[in-house]
Amino acid sequence: GIQVEQSPPDLILQEGANSTLRCNFSDSVNNLQWFHQNPWGQLINLFYIPSGTKQNGRLSATTVATERYSLLYISSSQTTDSGVYFCAVRQGGSEKLVFGKGTKLTVNP
Amino acid sequence: GAVVSQHPSWVICKSGTSVKIECRSLDFQATTMFWYRQFPKQSLMLMATSNEGSKATYEQGVEKDKFLINHASLTLSTLTVTSAHPEDSSFYICSAPLVGYAYEQYFGPGTRLTVT
């Protein structure tokens, strides 16, 4: 099956810093989503981005489908950005999302 | 936006008892829902696909007799953990896709199960 790898596994920042999280996938996909899992366990949808670039406030994401990777950018990080960021993909013909192992982000004040 | 709820948010039960977890799509219909399990500091592991009006499809290694899934309506799927044991303690999360132009999945807030 498809493999999804996220890097880095852990990231520690000072408030105000910028960061880039990466998601590599081993095969073509129909769907790619980025999620933020907050400290209470809720997965919050950040982006649905099978290709191209999207921006939402301080967050933006780019997926280069032909090269099988996606990047999540966080600018001017805040302590509330802390948590685990997951990338998940869906292949054609399947309804299932396959998750990466996540990047744990800690933003210190 | 699409909202998925779960109930209860946390439950403690004694070993040998059964626990039912509900997953509801509040503002959209979902013929398919998904159940995940998450261990501490790990990623989500898909347990099964719940299909409205038909049997659930379980992932390899998931005991279908232990984890009973019923998708009785277009907005409700239930997961029953039967004869629970301490090793069943985990965080259970459901999701439902918003079908249309995209197939974006939305997740419930999760249920933390502790079996004593």
PDB file of C-alpha atoms in Angstrom:
ATOM      1  CA  GLY A   1       0.000   0.000   0.000  1.00  0.00           C
ATOM      2  CA  ILE A   2       0.904   3.651  -0.183  1.00  0.00           C
ATOM      3  CA  GLN A   3       3.473   4.966   2.274  1.00  0.00           C
ATOM      4  CA  VAL A   4       3.202   8.407   3.865  1.00  0.00           C
ATOM      5  CA  GLU A   5       6.233   9.885   5.562  1.00  0.00           C
ATOM      6  CA  GLN A   6       6.274  13.101   7.542  1.00  0.00           C
ATOM      7  CA  SER A   7       9.239  15.126   8.653  1.00  0.00           C
ATOM      8  CA  PRO A   8      10.494  16.236  11.029  1.00  0.00           C
ATOM      9  CA  PRO A   9       8.949  13.998  13.701  1.00  0.00           C
ATOM     10  CA  ASP A  10       9.432  16.674  16.348  1.00  0.00           C
ATOM     11  CA  LEU A  11       9.839  20.422  16.105  1.00  0.00           C
ATOM     12  CA  ILE A  12      10.364  22.953  18.870  1.00  0.00           C
ATOM     13  CA  LEU A  13      10.005  26.661  18.117  1.00  0.00           C
ATOM     14  CA  GLN A  14       9.949  29.965  19.875  1.00  0.00           C
ATOM     15  CA  GLU A  15       6.794  31.987  19.490  1.00  0.00           C
ATOM     16  CA  GLY A  16       6.970  34.101  16.347  1.00  0.00           C
ATOM     17  CA  ALA A  17       9.156  31.698  14.364  1.00  0.00           C
ATOM     18  CA  ASN A  18       8.232  30.194  11.006  1.00  0.00           C
ATOM     19  CA  SER A  19       8.278  26.497  10.152  1.00  0.00           C
ATOM     20  CA  THR A  20       7.848  24.076   7.274  1.00  0.00           C
ATOM     21  CA  LEU A  21       6.450  20.576   7.686  1.00  0.00           C
ATOM     22  CA  ARG A  22       6.861  18.016   4.937  1.00  0.00           C
ATOM     23  CA  CYS A  23       4.779  15.065   3.758  1.00  0.00           C
ATOM     24  CA  ASN A  24       6.109  12.598   1.185  1.00  0.00           C
ATOM     25  CA  PHE A  25       3.932   9.909  -0.356  1.00  0.00           C
ATOM     26  CA  SER A  26       4.952   6.907  -2.409  1.00  0.00           C
ATOM     27  CA  ASP A  27       2.255   6.843  -5.096  1.00  0.00           C
ATOM     28  CA  SER A  28      -0.203   9.101  -6.873  1.00  0.00           C
ATOM     29  CA  VAL A  29      -3.130  10.321  -4.781  1.00  0.00           C
ATOM     30  CA  ASN A  30      -6.599  11.757  -5.335  1.00  0.00           C
ATOM     31  CA  ASN A  31      -6.832  13.513  -2.033  1.00  0.00           C
ATOM     32  CA  LEU A  32      -4.423  14.975   0.497  1.00  0.00           C
ATOM     33  CA  GLN A  33      -5.474  16.533   3.762  1.00  0.00           C
ATOM     34  CA  TRP A  34      -3.557  18.269   6.545  1.00  0.00           C
ATOM     35  CA  PHE A  35      -4.899  18.085  10.095  1.00  0.00           C
ATOM     36  CA  HIS A  36      -3.956  19.590  13.428  1.00  0.00           C
ATOM     37  CA  GLN A  37      -4.631  17.392  16.434  1.00  0.00           C
ATOM     38  CA  ASN A  38      -5.038  19.611  19.440  1.00  0.00           C
ATOM     39  CA  PRO A  39      -4.078  18.575  22.998  1.00  0.00           C
ATOM     40  CA  TRP A  40      -7.618  17.250  23.582  1.00  0.00           C
ATOM     41  CA  GLY A  41      -7.346  14.893  20.617  1.00  0.00           C
ATOM     42  CA  GLN A  42      -9.635  16.671  18.167  1.00  0.00           C
ATOM     43  CA  LEU A  43      -8.472  16.570  14.560  1.00  0.00           C
ATOM     44  CA  ILE A  44      -9.032  19.926  12.946  1.00  0.00           C
ATOM     45  CA  ASN A  45      -9.132  20.156   9.173  1.00  0.00           C
ATOM     46  CA  LEU A  46      -6.495  22.562   7.915  1.00  0.00           C
ATOM     47  CA  PHE A  47      -6.359  21.968   4.183  1.00  0.00           C
ATOM     48  CA  TYR A  48      -7.808  19.745   1.510  1.00  0.00           C
ATOM     49  CA  ILE A  49      -5.063  20.062  -1.090  1.00  0.00           C
ATOM     50  CA  PRO A  50      -4.512  17.285  -3.649  1.00  0.00           C
ATOM     51  CA  SER A  51      -2.517  19.764  -5.729  1.00  0.00           C
ATOM     52  CA  GLY A  52      -1.589  23.432  -5.862  1.00  0.00           C
ATOM     53  CA  THR A  53      -1.281  26.023  -3.128  1.00  0.00           C
ATOM     54  CA  LYS A  54      -3.741  27.287  -0.548  1.00  0.00           C
ATOM     55  CA  GLN A  55      -3.503  29.827   2.231  1.00  0.00           C
ATOM     56  CA  ASN A  56      -5.544  30.367   5.347  1.00  0.00           C
ATOM     57  CA  GLY A  57      -4.276  33.127   7.596  1.00  0.00           C
ATOM     58  CA  ARG A  58      -0.842  32.245   8.950  1.00  0.00           C
ATOM     59  CA  LEU A  59      -0.993  28.768   7.432  1.00  0.00           C
ATOM     60  CA  SER A  60      -0.404  27.784   3.854  1.00  0.00           C
ATOM     61  CA  ALA A  61       0.113  24.507   2.051  1.00  0.00           C
ATOM     62  CA  THR A  62       1.538  23.402  -1.259  1.00  0.00           C
ATOM     63  CA  THR A  63       1.196  20.004  -2.880  1.00  0.00           C
ATOM     64  CA  VAL A  64       3.339  19.020  -5.845  1.00  0.00           C
ATOM     65  CA  ALA A  65       1.502  15.903  -6.932  1.00  0.00           C
ATOM     66  CA  THR A  66       3.918  15.016  -9.729  1.00  0.00           C
ATOM     67  CA  GLU A  67       6.785  14.913  -7.226  1.00  0.00           C
ATOM     68  CA  ARG A  68       4.684  13.293  -4.499  1.00  0.00           C
ATOM     69  CA  TYR A  69       5.112  15.717  -1.656  1.00  0.00           C
ATOM     70  CA  SER A  70       3.242  18.380   0.240  1.00  0.00           C
ATOM     71  CA  LEU A  71       4.463  21.162   2.492  1.00  0.00           C
ATOM     72  CA  LEU A  72       2.669  22.921   5.318  1.00  0.00           C
ATOM     73  CA  TYR A  73       3.975  26.369   6.246  1.00  0.00           C
ATOM     74  CA  ILE A  74       3.276  27.977   9.583  1.00  0.00           C
ATOM     75  CA  SER A  75       4.286  31.607   9.925  1.00  0.00           C
ATOM     76  CA  SER A  76       4.570  33.693  13.090  1.00  0.00           C
ATOM     77  CA  SER A  77       3.853  30.643  15.210  1.00  0.00           C
ATOM     78  CA  GLN A  78       1.808  30.961  18.398  1.00  0.00           C
ATOM     79  CA  THR A  79       1.632  28.725  21.444  1.00  0.00           C
ATOM     80  CA  THR A  80      -1.833  27.626  20.334  1.00  0.00           C
ATOM     81  CA  ASP A  81      -0.242  26.099  17.226  1.00  0.00           C
ATOM     82  CA  SER A  82       1.257  23.381  19.436  1.00  0.00           C
ATOM     83  CA  GLY A  83       0.039  19.865  18.798  1.00  0.00           C
ATOM     84  CA  VAL A  84       0.505  17.154  16.236  1.00  0.00           C
ATOM     85  CA  TYR A  85       0.154  17.826  12.533  1.00  0.00           C
ATOM     86  CA  PHE A  86      -0.924  14.927  10.359  1.00  0.00           C
ATOM     87  CA  CYS A  87      -0.854  14.495   6.620  1.00  0.00           C
ATOM     88  CA  ALA A  88      -3.276  11.928   5.173  1.00  0.00           C
ATOM     89  CA  VAL A  89      -3.804  10.779   1.609  1.00  0.00           C
ATOM     90  CA  ARG A  90      -6.443   8.883  -0.351  1.00  0.00           C
ATOM     91  CA  GLN A  91      -5.787   6.969  -3.523  1.00  0.00           C
ATOM     92  CA  GLY A  92      -8.158   6.550  -6.437  1.00  0.00           C
ATOM     93  CA  GLY A  93     -10.525   3.619  -6.012  1.00  0.00           C
ATOM     94  CA  SER A  94     -10.268   3.716  -2.230  1.00  0.00           C
ATOM     95  CA  GLU A  95     -12.307   5.613   0.337  1.00  0.00           C
ATOM     96  CA  LYS A  96      -9.679   5.199   3.038  1.00  0.00           C
ATOM     97  CA  LEU A  97      -7.315   7.850   4.296  1.00  0.00           C
ATOM     98  CA  VAL A  98      -3.766   6.724   4.997  1.00  0.00           C
ATOM     99  CA  PHE A  99      -2.056   8.770   7.689  1.00  0.00           C
ATOM    100  CA  GLY A 100       1.546   9.690   8.213  1.00  0.00           C
ATOM    101  CA  LYS A 101       3.030   9.398  11.689  1.00  0.00           C
ATOM    102  CA  GLY A 102       2.709  13.105  12.306  1.00  0.00           C
ATOM    103  CA  THR A 103       4.934  16.004  13.307  1.00  0.00           C
ATOM    104  CA  LYS A 104       4.739  17.069  16.931  1.00  0.00           C
ATOM    105  CA  LEU A 105       5.082  20.842  17.143  1.00  0.00           C
ATOM    106  CA  THR A 106       5.843  22.612  20.392  1.00  0.00           C
ATOM    107  CA  VAL A 107       5.759  26.401  20.396  1.00  0.00           C
ATOM    108  CA  ASN A 108       7.299  27.949  23.485  1.00  0.00           C
ATOM    109  CA  PRO A 109       6.396  31.457  24.712  1.00  0.00           C
TER     110      PRO A 109
ATOM    111  CA  GLY B   1     -18.748  23.434   7.897  1.00  0.00           C
ATOM    112  CA  ALA B   2     -19.288  19.720   8.360  1.00  0.00           C
ATOM    113  CA  VAL B   3     -19.583  18.622  11.981  1.00  0.00           C
ATOM    114  CA  VAL B   4     -19.133  15.134  13.380  1.00  0.00           C
ATOM    115  CA  SER B   5     -19.942  14.412  17.002  1.00  0.00           C
ATOM    116  CA  GLN B   6     -19.092  11.485  19.248  1.00  0.00           C
ATOM    117  CA  HIS B   7     -20.625  10.327  22.473  1.00  0.00           C
ATOM    118  CA  PRO B   8     -19.430   9.773  25.097  1.00  0.00           C
ATOM    119  CA  SER B   9     -16.228  11.802  25.093  1.00  0.00           C
ATOM    120  CA  TRP B  10     -14.783   9.551  27.752  1.00  0.00           C
ATOM    121  CA  VAL B  11     -15.871   6.346  29.478  1.00  0.00           C
ATOM    122  CA  ILE B  12     -14.504   4.102  32.200  1.00  0.00           C
ATOM    123  CA  CYS B  13     -15.784   0.559  32.370  1.00  0.00           C
ATOM    124  CA  LYS B  14     -14.981  -2.652  34.159  1.00  0.00           C
ATOM    125  CA  SER B  15     -13.293  -5.559  32.447  1.00  0.00           C
ATOM    126  CA  GLY B  16     -15.821  -7.883  30.829  1.00  0.00           C
ATOM    127  CA  THR B  17     -18.494  -5.274  30.165  1.00  0.00           C
ATOM    128  CA  SER B  18     -19.486  -3.796  26.795  1.00  0.00           C
ATOM    129  CA  VAL B  19     -19.293  -0.163  25.781  1.00  0.00           C
ATOM    130  CA  LYS B  20     -21.103   1.586  22.935  1.00  0.00           C
ATOM    131  CA  ILE B  21     -19.705   4.669  21.225  1.00  0.00           C
ATOM    132  CA  GLU B  22     -21.868   6.797  18.929  1.00  0.00           C
ATOM    133  CA  CYS B  23     -20.705   8.793  15.943  1.00  0.00           C
ATOM    134  CA  ARG B  24     -23.074  11.282  14.313  1.00  0.00           C
ATOM    135  CA  SER B  25     -22.791  13.514  11.281  1.00  0.00           C
ATOM    136  CA  LEU B  26     -24.732  16.574  12.430  1.00  0.00           C
ATOM    137  CA  ASP B  27     -25.252  18.603   9.280  1.00  0.00           C
ATOM    138  CA  PHE B  28     -24.714  16.160   6.440  1.00  0.00           C
ATOM    139  CA  GLN B  29     -25.526  12.597   5.511  1.00  0.00           C
ATOM    140  CA  ALA B  30     -22.858   9.944   5.489  1.00  0.00           C
ATOM    141  CA  THR B  31     -23.371   6.575   3.855  1.00  0.00           C
ATOM    142  CA  THR B  32     -19.849   5.717   4.910  1.00  0.00           C
ATOM    143  CA  MET B  33     -18.083   6.403   8.187  1.00  0.00           C
ATOM    144  CA  PHE B  34     -14.711   5.281   9.469  1.00  0.00           C
ATOM    145  CA  TRP B  35     -13.526   4.156  12.881  1.00  0.00           C
ATOM    146  CA  TYR B  36      -9.960   4.696  14.029  1.00  0.00           C
ATOM    147  CA  ARG B  37      -7.979   3.799  17.083  1.00  0.00           C
ATOM    148  CA  GLN B  38      -5.101   5.876  18.372  1.00  0.00           C
ATOM    149  CA  PHE B  39      -2.556   4.831  20.971  1.00  0.00           C
ATOM    150  CA  PRO B  40      -0.591   7.462  22.907  1.00  0.00           C
ATOM    151  CA  LYS B  41       1.963   9.316  20.807  1.00  0.00           C
ATOM    152  CA  GLN B  42       1.028   7.320  17.717  1.00  0.00           C
ATOM    153  CA  SER B  43      -0.837   7.937  14.510  1.00  0.00           C
ATOM    154  CA  LEU B  44      -4.390   6.939  13.727  1.00  0.00           C
ATOM    155  CA  MET B  45      -4.993   3.313  12.821  1.00  0.00           C
ATOM    156  CA  LEU B  46      -8.031   2.547  10.697  1.00  0.00           C
ATOM    157  CA  MET B  47     -10.131  -0.189  12.277  1.00  0.00           C
ATOM    158  CA  ALA B  48     -13.116  -0.468   9.978  1.00  0.00           C
ATOM    159  CA  THR B  49     -15.301   1.158   7.373  1.00  0.00           C
ATOM    160  CA  SER B  50     -18.925   1.490   8.386  1.00  0.00           C
ATOM    161  CA  ASN B  51     -21.472   1.269   5.571  1.00  0.00           C
ATOM    162  CA  GLU B  52     -25.064   2.388   5.965  1.00  0.00           C
ATOM    163  CA  GLY B  53     -27.428  -0.534   5.547  1.00  0.00           C
ATOM    164  CA  SER B  54     -24.746  -3.174   5.134  1.00  0.00           C
ATOM    165  CA  LYS B  55     -21.980  -4.912   7.014  1.00  0.00           C
ATOM    166  CA  ALA B  56     -18.869  -3.071   8.062  1.00  0.00           C
ATOM    167  CA  THR B  57     -15.541  -3.797   6.427  1.00  0.00           C
ATOM    168  CA  TYR B  58     -12.790  -4.507   8.935  1.00  0.00           C
ATOM    169  CA  GLU B  59      -9.083  -3.969   8.480  1.00  0.00           C
ATOM    170  CA  GLN B  60      -6.773  -6.917   8.760  1.00  0.00           C
ATOM    171  CA  GLY B  61      -6.120  -7.901  12.346  1.00  0.00           C
ATOM    172  CA  VAL B  62      -9.218  -6.218  13.791  1.00  0.00           C
ATOM    173  CA  GLU B  63     -11.536  -8.627  15.594  1.00  0.00           C
ATOM    174  CA  LYS B  64     -15.008  -8.099  14.165  1.00  0.00           C
ATOM    175  CA  ASP B  65     -16.643  -9.974  17.052  1.00  0.00           C
ATOM    176  CA  LYS B  66     -14.993  -7.688  19.584  1.00  0.00           C
ATOM    177  CA  PHE B  67     -15.622  -4.428  17.770  1.00  0.00           C
ATOM    178  CA  LEU B  68     -19.226  -4.479  16.548  1.00  0.00           C
ATOM    179  CA  ILE B  69     -20.173  -1.741  14.122  1.00  0.00           C
ATOM    180  CA  ASN B  70     -23.707  -0.759  13.178  1.00  0.00           C
ATOM    181  CA  HIS B  71     -24.540   1.987  10.685  1.00  0.00           C
ATOM    182  CA  ALA B  72     -28.295   2.175  11.139  1.00  0.00           C
ATOM    183  CA  SER B  73     -28.976   5.530   9.511  1.00  0.00           C
ATOM    184  CA  LEU B  74     -27.382   8.093   7.235  1.00  0.00           C
ATOM    185  CA  THR B  75     -26.203  10.105  10.234  1.00  0.00           C
ATOM    186  CA  LEU B  76     -25.329   7.517  12.880  1.00  0.00           C
ATOM    187  CA  SER B  77     -22.744   4.799  13.261  1.00  0.00           C
ATOM    188  CA  THR B  78     -22.039   2.970  16.496  1.00  0.00           C
ATOM    189  CA  LEU B  79     -19.001   1.046  17.693  1.00  0.00           C
ATOM    190  CA  THR B  80     -19.548  -1.457  20.488  1.00  0.00           C
ATOM    191  CA  VAL B  81     -16.519  -2.820  22.275  1.00  0.00           C
ATOM    192  CA  THR B  82     -17.683  -6.170  23.606  1.00  0.00           C
ATOM    193  CA  SER B  83     -16.264  -7.923  26.664  1.00  0.00           C
ATOM    194  CA  ALA B  84     -13.767  -5.123  27.093  1.00  0.00           C
ATOM    195  CA  HIS B  85     -10.334  -5.792  28.542  1.00  0.00           C
ATOM    196  CA  PRO B  86      -7.641  -3.380  29.717  1.00  0.00           C
ATOM    197  CA  GLU B  87      -5.794  -3.752  26.403  1.00  0.00           C
ATOM    198  CA  ASP B  88      -8.853  -2.258  24.667  1.00  0.00           C
ATOM    199  CA  SER B  89      -8.191   1.009  26.486  1.00  0.00           C
ATOM    200  CA  SER B  90      -7.493   3.583  23.813  1.00  0.00           C
ATOM    201  CA  PHE B  91      -8.681   6.720  22.039  1.00  0.00           C
ATOM    202  CA  TYR B  92     -11.352   5.916  19.444  1.00  0.00           C
ATOM    203  CA  ILE B  93     -12.104   8.408  16.675  1.00  0.00           C
ATOM    204  CA  CYS B  94     -14.703   8.336  13.929  1.00  0.00           C
ATOM    205  CA  SER B  95     -14.793  10.233  10.679  1.00  0.00           C
ATOM    206  CA  ALA B  96     -17.213  10.856   7.846  1.00  0.00           C
ATOM    207  CA  PRO B  97     -16.510  12.106   4.342  1.00  0.00           C
ATOM    208  CA  LEU B  98     -18.354  15.053   2.882  1.00  0.00           C
ATOM    209  CA  VAL B  99     -19.095  13.686  -0.552  1.00  0.00           C
ATOM    210  CA  GLY B 100     -19.409  16.022  -3.464  1.00  0.00           C
ATOM    211  CA  TYR B 101     -16.824  17.891  -5.484  1.00  0.00           C
ATOM    212  CA  ALA B 102     -14.216  16.801  -2.997  1.00  0.00           C
ATOM    213  CA  TYR B 103     -14.112  13.852  -0.646  1.00  0.00           C
ATOM    214  CA  GLU B 104     -12.950  15.677   2.438  1.00  0.00           C
ATOM    215  CA  GLN B 105     -13.121  13.765   5.692  1.00  0.00           C
ATOM    216  CA  TYR B 106     -14.234  15.306   8.967  1.00  0.00           C
ATOM    217  CA  PHE B 107     -13.441  13.829  12.332  1.00  0.00           C
ATOM    218  CA  GLY B 108     -15.300  13.509  15.581  1.00  0.00           C
ATOM    219  CA  PRO B 109     -13.690  14.701  18.826  1.00  0.00           C
ATOM    220  CA  GLY B 110     -12.853  11.163  19.909  1.00  0.00           C
ATOM    221  CA  THR B 111     -13.792   8.904  22.813  1.00  0.00           C
ATOM    222  CA  ARG B 112     -11.278   7.961  25.462  1.00  0.00           C
ATOM    223  CA  LEU B 113     -11.995   4.454  26.756  1.00  0.00           C
ATOM    224  CA  THR B 114     -10.419   3.185  29.947  1.00  0.00           C
ATOM    225  CA  VAL B 115     -11.055  -0.419  30.966  1.00  0.00           C
ATOM    226  CA  THR B 116     -10.254  -1.255  34.589  1.00  0.00           C
TER     227      THR B 116
END
